[in-house]
CSV table of C-alpha atoms in Angstrom, one decimal:
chain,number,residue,atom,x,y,z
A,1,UNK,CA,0.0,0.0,0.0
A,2,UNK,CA,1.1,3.5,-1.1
A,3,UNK,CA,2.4,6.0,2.3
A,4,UNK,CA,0.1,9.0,2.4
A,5,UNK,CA,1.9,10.1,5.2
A,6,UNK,CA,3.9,13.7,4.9
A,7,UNK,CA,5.8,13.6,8.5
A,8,UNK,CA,8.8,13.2,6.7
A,9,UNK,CA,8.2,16.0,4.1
A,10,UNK,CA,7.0,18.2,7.1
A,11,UNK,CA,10.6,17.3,8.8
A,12,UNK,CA,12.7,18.5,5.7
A,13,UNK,CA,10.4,22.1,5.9
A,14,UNK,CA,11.3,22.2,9.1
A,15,UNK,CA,14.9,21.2,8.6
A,16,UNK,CA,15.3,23.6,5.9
A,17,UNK,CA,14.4,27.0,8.1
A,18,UNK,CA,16.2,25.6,10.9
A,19,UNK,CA,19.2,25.5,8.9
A,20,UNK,CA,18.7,29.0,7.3
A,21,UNK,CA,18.2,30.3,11.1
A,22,UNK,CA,21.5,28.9,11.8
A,23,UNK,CA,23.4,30.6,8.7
A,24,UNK,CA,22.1,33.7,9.1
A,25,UNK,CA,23.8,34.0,12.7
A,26,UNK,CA,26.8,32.4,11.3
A,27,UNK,CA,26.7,34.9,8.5
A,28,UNK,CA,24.8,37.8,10.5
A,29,UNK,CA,27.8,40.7,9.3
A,30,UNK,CA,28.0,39.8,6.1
A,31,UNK,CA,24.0,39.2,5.1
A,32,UNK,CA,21.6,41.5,3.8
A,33,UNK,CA,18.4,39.1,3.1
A,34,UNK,CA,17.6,35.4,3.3
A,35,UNK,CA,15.0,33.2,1.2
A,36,UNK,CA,13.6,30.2,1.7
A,37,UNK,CA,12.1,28.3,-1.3
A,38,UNK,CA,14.2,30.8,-3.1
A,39,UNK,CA,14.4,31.2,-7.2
A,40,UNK,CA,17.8,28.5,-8.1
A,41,UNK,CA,17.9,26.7,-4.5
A,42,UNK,CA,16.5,25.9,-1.2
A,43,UNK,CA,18.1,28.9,0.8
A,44,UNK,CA,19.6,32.0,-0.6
A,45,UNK,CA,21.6,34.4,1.2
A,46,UNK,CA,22.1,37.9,-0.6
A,47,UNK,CA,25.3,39.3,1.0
A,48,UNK,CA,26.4,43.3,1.5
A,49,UNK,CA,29.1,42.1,-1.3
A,50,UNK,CA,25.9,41.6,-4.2
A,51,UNK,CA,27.1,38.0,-4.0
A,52,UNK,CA,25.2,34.9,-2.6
A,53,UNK,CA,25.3,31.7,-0.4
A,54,UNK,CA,23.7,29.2,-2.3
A,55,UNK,CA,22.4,26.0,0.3
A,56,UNK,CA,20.6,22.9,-0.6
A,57,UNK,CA,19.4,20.9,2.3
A,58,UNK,CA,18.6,17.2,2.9
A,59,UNK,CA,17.2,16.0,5.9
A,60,UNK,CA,16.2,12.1,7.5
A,61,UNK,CA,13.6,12.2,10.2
A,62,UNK,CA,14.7,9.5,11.7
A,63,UNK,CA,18.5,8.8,13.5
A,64,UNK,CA,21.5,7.0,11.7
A,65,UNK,CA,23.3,6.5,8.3
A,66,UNK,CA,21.1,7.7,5.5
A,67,UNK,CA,21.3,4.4,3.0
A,68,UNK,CA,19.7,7.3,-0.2
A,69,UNK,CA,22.8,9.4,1.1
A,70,UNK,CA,24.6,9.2,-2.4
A,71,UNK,CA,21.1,9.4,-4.2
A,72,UNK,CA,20.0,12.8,-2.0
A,73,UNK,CA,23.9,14.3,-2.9
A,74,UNK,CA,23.4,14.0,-6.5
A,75,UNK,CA,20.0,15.3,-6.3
A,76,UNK,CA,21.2,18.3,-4.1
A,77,UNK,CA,24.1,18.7,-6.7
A,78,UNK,CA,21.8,19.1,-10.1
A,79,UNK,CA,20.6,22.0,-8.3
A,80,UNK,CA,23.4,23.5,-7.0
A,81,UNK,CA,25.4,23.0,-10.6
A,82,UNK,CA,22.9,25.5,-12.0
A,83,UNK,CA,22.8,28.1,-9.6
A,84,UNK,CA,26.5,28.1,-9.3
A,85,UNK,CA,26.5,28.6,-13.1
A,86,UNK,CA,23.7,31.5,-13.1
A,87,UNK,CA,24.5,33.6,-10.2
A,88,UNK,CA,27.3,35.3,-8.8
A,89,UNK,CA,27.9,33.6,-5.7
A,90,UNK,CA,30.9,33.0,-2.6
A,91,UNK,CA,30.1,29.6,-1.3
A,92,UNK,CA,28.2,26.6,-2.0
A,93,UNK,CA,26.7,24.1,0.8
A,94,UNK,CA,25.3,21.0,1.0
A,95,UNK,CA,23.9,20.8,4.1
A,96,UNK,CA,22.6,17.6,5.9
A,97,UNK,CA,21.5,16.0,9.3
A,98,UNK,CA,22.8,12.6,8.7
A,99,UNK,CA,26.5,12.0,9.4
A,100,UNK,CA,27.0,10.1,6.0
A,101,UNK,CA,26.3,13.3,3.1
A,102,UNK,CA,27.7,11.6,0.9
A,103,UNK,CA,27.4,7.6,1.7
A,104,UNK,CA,29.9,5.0,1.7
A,105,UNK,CA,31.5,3.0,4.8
A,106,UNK,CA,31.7,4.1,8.0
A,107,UNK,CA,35.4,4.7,7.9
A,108,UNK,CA,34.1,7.7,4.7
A,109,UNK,CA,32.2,9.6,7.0
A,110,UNK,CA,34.4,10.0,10.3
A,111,UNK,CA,35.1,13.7,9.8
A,112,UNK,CA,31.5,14.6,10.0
A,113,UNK,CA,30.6,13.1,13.4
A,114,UNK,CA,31.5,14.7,16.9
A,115,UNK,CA,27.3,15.4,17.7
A,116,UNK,CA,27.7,19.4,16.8
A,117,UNK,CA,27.7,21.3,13.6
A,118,UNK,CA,30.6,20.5,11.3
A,119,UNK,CA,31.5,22.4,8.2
A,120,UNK,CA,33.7,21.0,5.4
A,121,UNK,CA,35.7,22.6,2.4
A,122,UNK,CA,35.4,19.4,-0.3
A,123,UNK,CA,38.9,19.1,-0.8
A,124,UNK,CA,39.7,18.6,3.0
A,125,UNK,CA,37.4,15.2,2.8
A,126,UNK,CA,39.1,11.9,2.7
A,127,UNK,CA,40.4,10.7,-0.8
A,128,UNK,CA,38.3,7.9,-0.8
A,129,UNK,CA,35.0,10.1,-0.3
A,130,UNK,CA,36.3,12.9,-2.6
A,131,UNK,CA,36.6,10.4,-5.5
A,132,UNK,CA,33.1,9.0,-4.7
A,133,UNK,CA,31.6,12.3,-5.0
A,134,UNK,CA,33.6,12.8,-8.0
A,135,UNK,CA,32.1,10.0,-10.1
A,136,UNK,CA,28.6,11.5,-9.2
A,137,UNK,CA,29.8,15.4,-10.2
A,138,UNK,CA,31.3,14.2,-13.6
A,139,UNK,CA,28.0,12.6,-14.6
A,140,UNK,CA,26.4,15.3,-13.5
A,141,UNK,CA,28.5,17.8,-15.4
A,142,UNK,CA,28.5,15.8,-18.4
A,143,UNK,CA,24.5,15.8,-18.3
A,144,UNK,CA,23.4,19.2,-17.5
A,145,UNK,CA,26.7,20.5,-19.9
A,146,UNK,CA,28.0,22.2,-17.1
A,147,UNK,CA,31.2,22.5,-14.7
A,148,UNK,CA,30.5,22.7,-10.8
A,149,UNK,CA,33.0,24.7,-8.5
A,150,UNK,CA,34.2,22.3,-6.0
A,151,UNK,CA,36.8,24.8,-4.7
A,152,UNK,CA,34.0,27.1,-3.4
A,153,UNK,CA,31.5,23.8,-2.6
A,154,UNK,CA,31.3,23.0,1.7
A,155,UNK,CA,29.8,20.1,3.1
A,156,UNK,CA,27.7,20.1,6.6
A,157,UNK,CA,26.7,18.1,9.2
A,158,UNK,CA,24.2,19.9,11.5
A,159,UNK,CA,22.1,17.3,14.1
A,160,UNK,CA,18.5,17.7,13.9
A,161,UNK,CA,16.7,14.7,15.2
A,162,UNK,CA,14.2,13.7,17.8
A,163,UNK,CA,10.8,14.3,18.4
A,164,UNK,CA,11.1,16.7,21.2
A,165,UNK,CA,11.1,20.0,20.1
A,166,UNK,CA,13.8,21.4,22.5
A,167,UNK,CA,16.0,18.6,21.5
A,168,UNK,CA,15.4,18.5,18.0
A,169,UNK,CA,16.4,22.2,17.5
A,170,UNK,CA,19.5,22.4,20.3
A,171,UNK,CA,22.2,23.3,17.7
A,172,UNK,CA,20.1,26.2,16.4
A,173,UNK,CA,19.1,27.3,19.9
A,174,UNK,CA,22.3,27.1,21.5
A,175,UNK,CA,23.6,29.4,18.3
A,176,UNK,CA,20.9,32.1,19.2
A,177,UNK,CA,21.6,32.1,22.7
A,178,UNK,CA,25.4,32.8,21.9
A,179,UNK,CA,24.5,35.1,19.7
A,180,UNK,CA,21.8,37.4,22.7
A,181,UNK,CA,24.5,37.1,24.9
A,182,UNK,CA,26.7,39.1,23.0
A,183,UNK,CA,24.3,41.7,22.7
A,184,UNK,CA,23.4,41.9,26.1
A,185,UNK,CA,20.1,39.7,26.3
A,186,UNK,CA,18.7,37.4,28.8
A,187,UNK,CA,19.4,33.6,27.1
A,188,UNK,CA,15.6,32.7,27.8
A,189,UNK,CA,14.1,35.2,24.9
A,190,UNK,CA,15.9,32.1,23.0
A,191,UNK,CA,12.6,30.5,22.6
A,192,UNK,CA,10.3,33.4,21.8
A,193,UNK,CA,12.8,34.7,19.1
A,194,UNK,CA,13.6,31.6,17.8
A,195,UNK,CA,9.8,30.9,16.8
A,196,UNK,CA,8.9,34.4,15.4
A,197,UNK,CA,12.3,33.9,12.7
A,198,UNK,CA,10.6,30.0,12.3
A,199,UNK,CA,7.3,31.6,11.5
A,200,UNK,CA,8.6,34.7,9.4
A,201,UNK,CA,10.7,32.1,7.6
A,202,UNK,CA,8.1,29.7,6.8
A,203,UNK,CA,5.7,32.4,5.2
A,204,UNK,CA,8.1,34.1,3.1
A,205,UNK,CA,8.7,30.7,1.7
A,206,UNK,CA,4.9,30.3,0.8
A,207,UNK,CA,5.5,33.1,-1.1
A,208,UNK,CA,5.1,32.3,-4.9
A,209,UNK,CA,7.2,35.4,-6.0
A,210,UNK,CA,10.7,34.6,-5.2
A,211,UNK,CA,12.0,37.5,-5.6
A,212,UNK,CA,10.2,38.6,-1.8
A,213,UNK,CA,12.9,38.2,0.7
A,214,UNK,CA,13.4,39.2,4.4
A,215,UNK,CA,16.0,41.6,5.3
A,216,UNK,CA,17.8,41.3,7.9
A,217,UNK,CA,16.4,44.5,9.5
A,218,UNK,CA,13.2,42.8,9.2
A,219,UNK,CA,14.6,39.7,11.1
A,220,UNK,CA,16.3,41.6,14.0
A,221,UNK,CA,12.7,43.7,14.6
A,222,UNK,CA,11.6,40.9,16.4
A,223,UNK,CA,14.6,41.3,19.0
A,224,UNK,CA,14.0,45.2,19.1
A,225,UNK,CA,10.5,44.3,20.3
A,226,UNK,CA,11.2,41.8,22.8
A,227,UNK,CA,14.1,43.6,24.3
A,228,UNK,CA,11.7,47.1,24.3
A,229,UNK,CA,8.5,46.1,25.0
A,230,UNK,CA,6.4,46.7,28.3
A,231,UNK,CA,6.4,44.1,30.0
A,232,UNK,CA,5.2,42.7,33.6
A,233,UNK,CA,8.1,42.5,35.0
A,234,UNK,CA,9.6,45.7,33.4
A,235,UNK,CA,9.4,48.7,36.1
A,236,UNK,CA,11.9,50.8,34.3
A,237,UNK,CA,9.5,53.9,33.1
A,238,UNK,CA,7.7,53.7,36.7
A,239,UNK,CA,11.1,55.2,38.3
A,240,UNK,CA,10.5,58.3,36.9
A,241,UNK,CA,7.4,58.9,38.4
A,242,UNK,CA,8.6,62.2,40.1
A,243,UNK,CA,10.0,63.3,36.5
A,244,UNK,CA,7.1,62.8,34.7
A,245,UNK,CA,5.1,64.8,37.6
A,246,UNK,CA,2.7,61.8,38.1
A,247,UNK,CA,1.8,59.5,40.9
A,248,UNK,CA,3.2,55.9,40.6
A,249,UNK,CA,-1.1,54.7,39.6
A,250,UNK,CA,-1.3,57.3,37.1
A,251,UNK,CA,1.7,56.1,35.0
A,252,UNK,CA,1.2,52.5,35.3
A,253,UNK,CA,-2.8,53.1,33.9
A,254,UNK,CA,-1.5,55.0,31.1
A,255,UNK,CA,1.5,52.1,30.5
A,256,UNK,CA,-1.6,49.9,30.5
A,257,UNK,CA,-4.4,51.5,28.6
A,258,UNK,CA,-1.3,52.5,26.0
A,259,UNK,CA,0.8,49.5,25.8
A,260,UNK,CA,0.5,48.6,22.2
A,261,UNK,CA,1.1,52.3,21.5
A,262,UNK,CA,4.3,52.6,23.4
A,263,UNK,CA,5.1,49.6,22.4
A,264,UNK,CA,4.5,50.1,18.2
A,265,UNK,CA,7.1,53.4,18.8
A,266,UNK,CA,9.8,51.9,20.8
A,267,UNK,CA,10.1,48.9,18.1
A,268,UNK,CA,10.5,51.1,15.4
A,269,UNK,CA,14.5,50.5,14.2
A,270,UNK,CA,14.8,53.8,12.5
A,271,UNK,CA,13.2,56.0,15.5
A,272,UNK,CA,14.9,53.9,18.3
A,273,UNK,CA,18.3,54.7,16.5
A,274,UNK,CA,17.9,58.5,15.9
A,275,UNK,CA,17.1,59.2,19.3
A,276,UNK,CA,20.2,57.0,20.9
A,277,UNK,CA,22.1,58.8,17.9
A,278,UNK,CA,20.4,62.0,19.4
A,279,UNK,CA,20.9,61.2,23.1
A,280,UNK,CA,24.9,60.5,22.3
A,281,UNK,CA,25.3,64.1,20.6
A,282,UNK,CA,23.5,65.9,23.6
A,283,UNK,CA,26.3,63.7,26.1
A,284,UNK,CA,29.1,64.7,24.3
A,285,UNK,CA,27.7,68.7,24.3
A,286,UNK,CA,27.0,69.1,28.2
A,287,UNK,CA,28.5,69.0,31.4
A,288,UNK,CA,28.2,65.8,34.2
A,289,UNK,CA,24.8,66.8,36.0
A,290,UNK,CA,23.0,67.4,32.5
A,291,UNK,CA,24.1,64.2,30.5
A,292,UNK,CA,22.1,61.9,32.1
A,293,UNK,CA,18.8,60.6,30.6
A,294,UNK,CA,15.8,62.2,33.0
A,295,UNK,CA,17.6,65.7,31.8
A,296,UNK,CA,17.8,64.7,28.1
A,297,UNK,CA,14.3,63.5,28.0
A,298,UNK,CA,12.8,66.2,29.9
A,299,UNK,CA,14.2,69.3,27.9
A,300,UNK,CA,14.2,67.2,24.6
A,301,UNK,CA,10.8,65.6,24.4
A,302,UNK,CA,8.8,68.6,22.3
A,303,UNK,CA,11.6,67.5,19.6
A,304,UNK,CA,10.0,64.0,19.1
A,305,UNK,CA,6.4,65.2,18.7
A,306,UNK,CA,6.0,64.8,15.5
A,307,UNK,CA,7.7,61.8,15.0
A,308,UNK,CA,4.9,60.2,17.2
A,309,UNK,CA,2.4,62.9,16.5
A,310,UNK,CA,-1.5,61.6,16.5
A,311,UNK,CA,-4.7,63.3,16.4
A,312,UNK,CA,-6.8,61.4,18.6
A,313,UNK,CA,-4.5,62.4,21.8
A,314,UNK,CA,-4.8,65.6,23.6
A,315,UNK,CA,-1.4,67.4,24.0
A,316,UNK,CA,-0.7,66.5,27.8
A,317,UNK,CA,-1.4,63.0,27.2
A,318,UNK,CA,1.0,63.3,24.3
A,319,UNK,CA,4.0,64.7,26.6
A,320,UNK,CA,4.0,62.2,28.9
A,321,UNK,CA,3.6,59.1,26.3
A,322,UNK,CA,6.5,60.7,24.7
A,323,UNK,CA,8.6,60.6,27.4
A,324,UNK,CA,7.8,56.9,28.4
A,325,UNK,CA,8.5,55.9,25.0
A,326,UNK,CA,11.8,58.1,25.2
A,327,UNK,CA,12.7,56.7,28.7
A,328,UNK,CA,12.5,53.0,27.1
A,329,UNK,CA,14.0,53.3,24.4
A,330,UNK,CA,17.8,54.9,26.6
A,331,UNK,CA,17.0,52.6,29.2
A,332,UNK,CA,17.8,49.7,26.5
A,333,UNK,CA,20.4,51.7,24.1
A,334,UNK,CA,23.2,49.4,25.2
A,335,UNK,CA,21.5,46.4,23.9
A,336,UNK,CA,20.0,48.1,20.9
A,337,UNK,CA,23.9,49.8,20.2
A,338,UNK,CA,25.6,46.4,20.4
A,339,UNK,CA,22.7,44.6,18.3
A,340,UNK,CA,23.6,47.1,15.4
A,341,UNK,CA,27.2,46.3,15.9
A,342,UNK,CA,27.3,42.6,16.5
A,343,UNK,CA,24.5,42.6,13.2
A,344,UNK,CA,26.5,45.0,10.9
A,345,UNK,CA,23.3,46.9,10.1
């Protein structure tokens, strides 16, 4: 009887954005947008250069050798030989989750185990797998009438098994949580992040025009929000009671009836950086007592209005919102400063 079941097709889709997660933070300085599903392979990567990363992705659901191994390369490589040949390009990957990529004996597939992510140039590979792949790139060459670059062409091994969710994707989260660490971020946002890029990914691939990518700006929003947004926890704005000139219930019932609001301002990237740009100018121009951020708010806020000017708000209302938003938005500049550093943006 025919399998109607699609588990295993659901798998690769979920395979495939894991591993475009993964390359994006390996690649996050040198990116400008990702696709998934893109035009010539499974994940493109457009690079500040106007080059690209070219991947093609096989996964296995379940654990061990992969006895299609050999048959998956060669399909992974008719693709590959064609976008290598269309596009300018850096690198070439075929990336896996089974520690044979490319078949053969155990003793052929040594260098890619170890239980982490392992990355290959082709010619460092064994001279017994080289050759093996070899045969299957000449008769793919001599079909398609084309020559494939295997000095730009990587093999990878990246685990992705299991049928817990946590376990299945710890390679990808461990990266992320390296990588918010570095910018200054709790290591539990891991999670949240992690599924808003697995979402965004997975509907710009349903995309039919291929030509729709995310940028990276769009990508690090996500990271913006979560590090700026109100939260329960989050009693920063409620220290300046006295400066705003409010009691400690009047701000947090405008925090809470205007959450969203504060919420939509602080998260927008070009807004968040002109007033840290802003904020840094007005340090470098004043003495001690004014550099701090209660005197920069408080003579500075009028500047912002129309920025986050809105008709349905009367102008007191306005003032204080503004300063809230202005408040959040310095109170987190160190981990927006060293996101826009450690992301090249």
């Amino acid at each position: 009887m025919k399998n109607f079941n699609a588990s295993a097709s659901i798998f690769g889709w979920h395979f495939q954005i894991n591993v475009a997660i993964f390359f994006m933070l390996n690649e996050i300085q040198n990116i400008d947008s990702v696709r998934v599903e893109g035009k010539d392979e499974d994940i493109e990567f457009n690079l500040k250069t106007g080059n690209k990363i070219f991947i093609q992705a096989k996964s296995k659901s379940d654990l061990g050798i992969d006895k299609k191994a050999l048959e998956k390369f060669s399909e992974g490589l008719k693709t590959l030989i064609y976008a290598s040949n269309n596009k300018s390009y850096e690198r070439l990957y075929f990336v896996t989750n089974y520690p044979n990529p490319i078949g053969g004996q155990q003793s052929h597939y040594y260098m890619f185990m170890g239980g982490n992510y392992i990355e290959r140039q082709f010619l460092e590979l064994p001279e017994s797998s080289i050759k093996r792949a070899l045969k299957k790139i000449k008769e793919i060459e001599k079909s398609e009438n084309l020559k494939f670059d295997i000095d730009n062409f990587r093999i990878v091994v990246m685990p992705f098994d299991g049928n817990i969710k946590s376990t299945r994707e710890r390679i990808i989260e461990s990266k992320l949580k390296d990588f918010l660490t570095r910018i200054s971020m709790k290591e539990s946002y891991a999670r949240e992040i992690l599924e808003i890029w697995q979402s965004d990914l997975f509907f710009n691939a349903s995309d039919k025009d291929t030509n729709i990518n995310l940028s990276k700006r769009q990508l690090m929003w996500p990271v913006i929000s979560i590090c700026c947004n109100l939260r329960e926890s989050d009693k920063v704005v409620i220290d300046y009671e006295e400066e705003l000139g409010l009691d400690k219930e009047e701000v947090e019932l405008i925090i809470s009836r205007y959450e969203d609001f504060i919420n939509r301002q602080t998260e927008r990237f070009d807004f968040a950086t002109k007033v840290i740009g802003d904020f840094s100018v007005h340090r470098k121009s004043h003495n001690r007592r004014e550099k701090n951020i209660n005197y920069f708010v408080l003579k500075n806020w009028n500047s912002y209005v129309d920025a986050i000017f809105t008709d349905s708000m009367d102008a007191e209302l306005l003032e204080t919102l503004i300063k809230i938003i202005l408040f959040k938005i310095l109170n987190n500049k160190q981990v927006i400063n060293e996101m826009i550093t450690e992301v090249n943006l």
